[in-house]
């Protein structure tokens, strides 16, 4: 019976999470703000602090961290 391999299941799960994050309205607003902050040459820590101070949360409802900001910049090719 056509079962998916564990790797295929994990890959599908990762793609689903990324799609949810890409479609999250809060993430879209955060990315728009990040574009400006990147142009201002802010550090990753500064960007995380600004987003957190403005009340933004990740798609998981957590505060932004340096690593979260780095991932978003890479994912959306902001630099």
Coordinates of C-alpha atoms in Angstrom, one line a residue:
X1 CA 0.0 0.0 0.0
X2 CA 1.5 3.4 -1.1
X3 CA 2.9 4.8 2.2
X4 CA 4.9 7.9 2.2
X5 CA 8.5 7.7 3.6
X6 CA 9.1 9.5 6.9
X7 CA 11.3 12.1 5.0
X8 CA 8.5 12.8 2.6
X9 CA 6.0 13.3 5.5
X10 CA 8.5 15.7 7.3
X11 CA 9.1 17.6 4.1
X12 CA 5.4 18.0 3.5
X13 CA 5.0 19.2 7.1
X14 CA 7.7 21.8 6.7
X15 CA 6.1 23.1 3.5
X16 CA 2.7 23.3 5.2
X17 CA 4.3 25.4 8.1
X18 CA 6.0 27.7 5.6
X19 CA 2.8 28.2 3.7
X20 CA 0.9 29.1 6.9
X21 CA 3.7 31.5 7.9
X22 CA 3.7 33.1 4.4
X23 CA -0.1 33.6 4.6
X24 CA -0.2 34.9 8.1
X25 CA -1.3 38.6 8.1
X26 CA 0.9 39.4 11.1
X27 CA 3.9 38.0 9.3
X28 CA 3.1 40.0 6.2
X29 CA 3.0 43.2 8.3
X30 CA 6.2 42.2 10.1
X31 CA 8.0 41.6 6.8
X32 CA 6.9 45.0 5.5
X33 CA 8.4 46.6 8.6
X34 CA 11.6 44.5 8.2
X35 CA 12.1 45.8 4.7
X36 CA 12.4 49.3 6.2
X37 CA 14.6 48.2 9.1
X38 CA 16.9 46.4 6.7
X39 CA 17.3 49.5 4.6
X40 CA 18.1 51.4 7.8
X41 CA 20.9 48.9 8.4
X42 CA 19.5 47.9 11.9
X43 CA 21.1 44.9 13.6
X44 CA 19.1 41.7 14.0
X45 CA 18.7 42.3 17.7
X46 CA 17.4 45.9 17.0
X47 CA 14.9 44.6 14.5
X48 CA 13.7 41.9 16.9
X49 CA 13.3 44.4 19.7
X50 CA 11.4 46.9 17.5
X51 CA 9.0 44.3 16.3
X52 CA 8.4 43.0 19.8
X53 CA 8.0 46.6 21.2
X54 CA 5.4 47.2 18.4
X55 CA 3.4 44.2 19.5
X56 CA 4.3 41.8 16.7
X57 CA 4.4 38.1 17.3
X58 CA 5.5 35.2 15.1
X59 CA 3.0 33.0 13.4
X60 CA 3.4 30.7 16.5
X61 CA 2.5 33.6 18.8
X62 CA 6.0 33.9 20.2
X63 CA 8.3 37.0 20.4
X64 CA 10.8 37.7 17.7
X65 CA 14.4 36.7 18.3
X66 CA 17.6 37.4 16.4
X67 CA 17.3 34.0 14.7
X68 CA 13.7 34.5 13.7
X69 CA 14.6 37.8 12.1
X70 CA 17.5 36.2 10.3
X71 CA 15.2 33.4 8.9
X72 CA 12.7 35.9 7.7
X73 CA 15.3 38.1 6.0
X74 CA 16.7 35.0 4.2
X75 CA 13.2 33.6 3.4
X76 CA 12.0 36.8 1.8
X77 CA 15.4 37.8 0.4
X78 CA 15.4 41.2 2.2
X79 CA 19.1 41.7 2.1

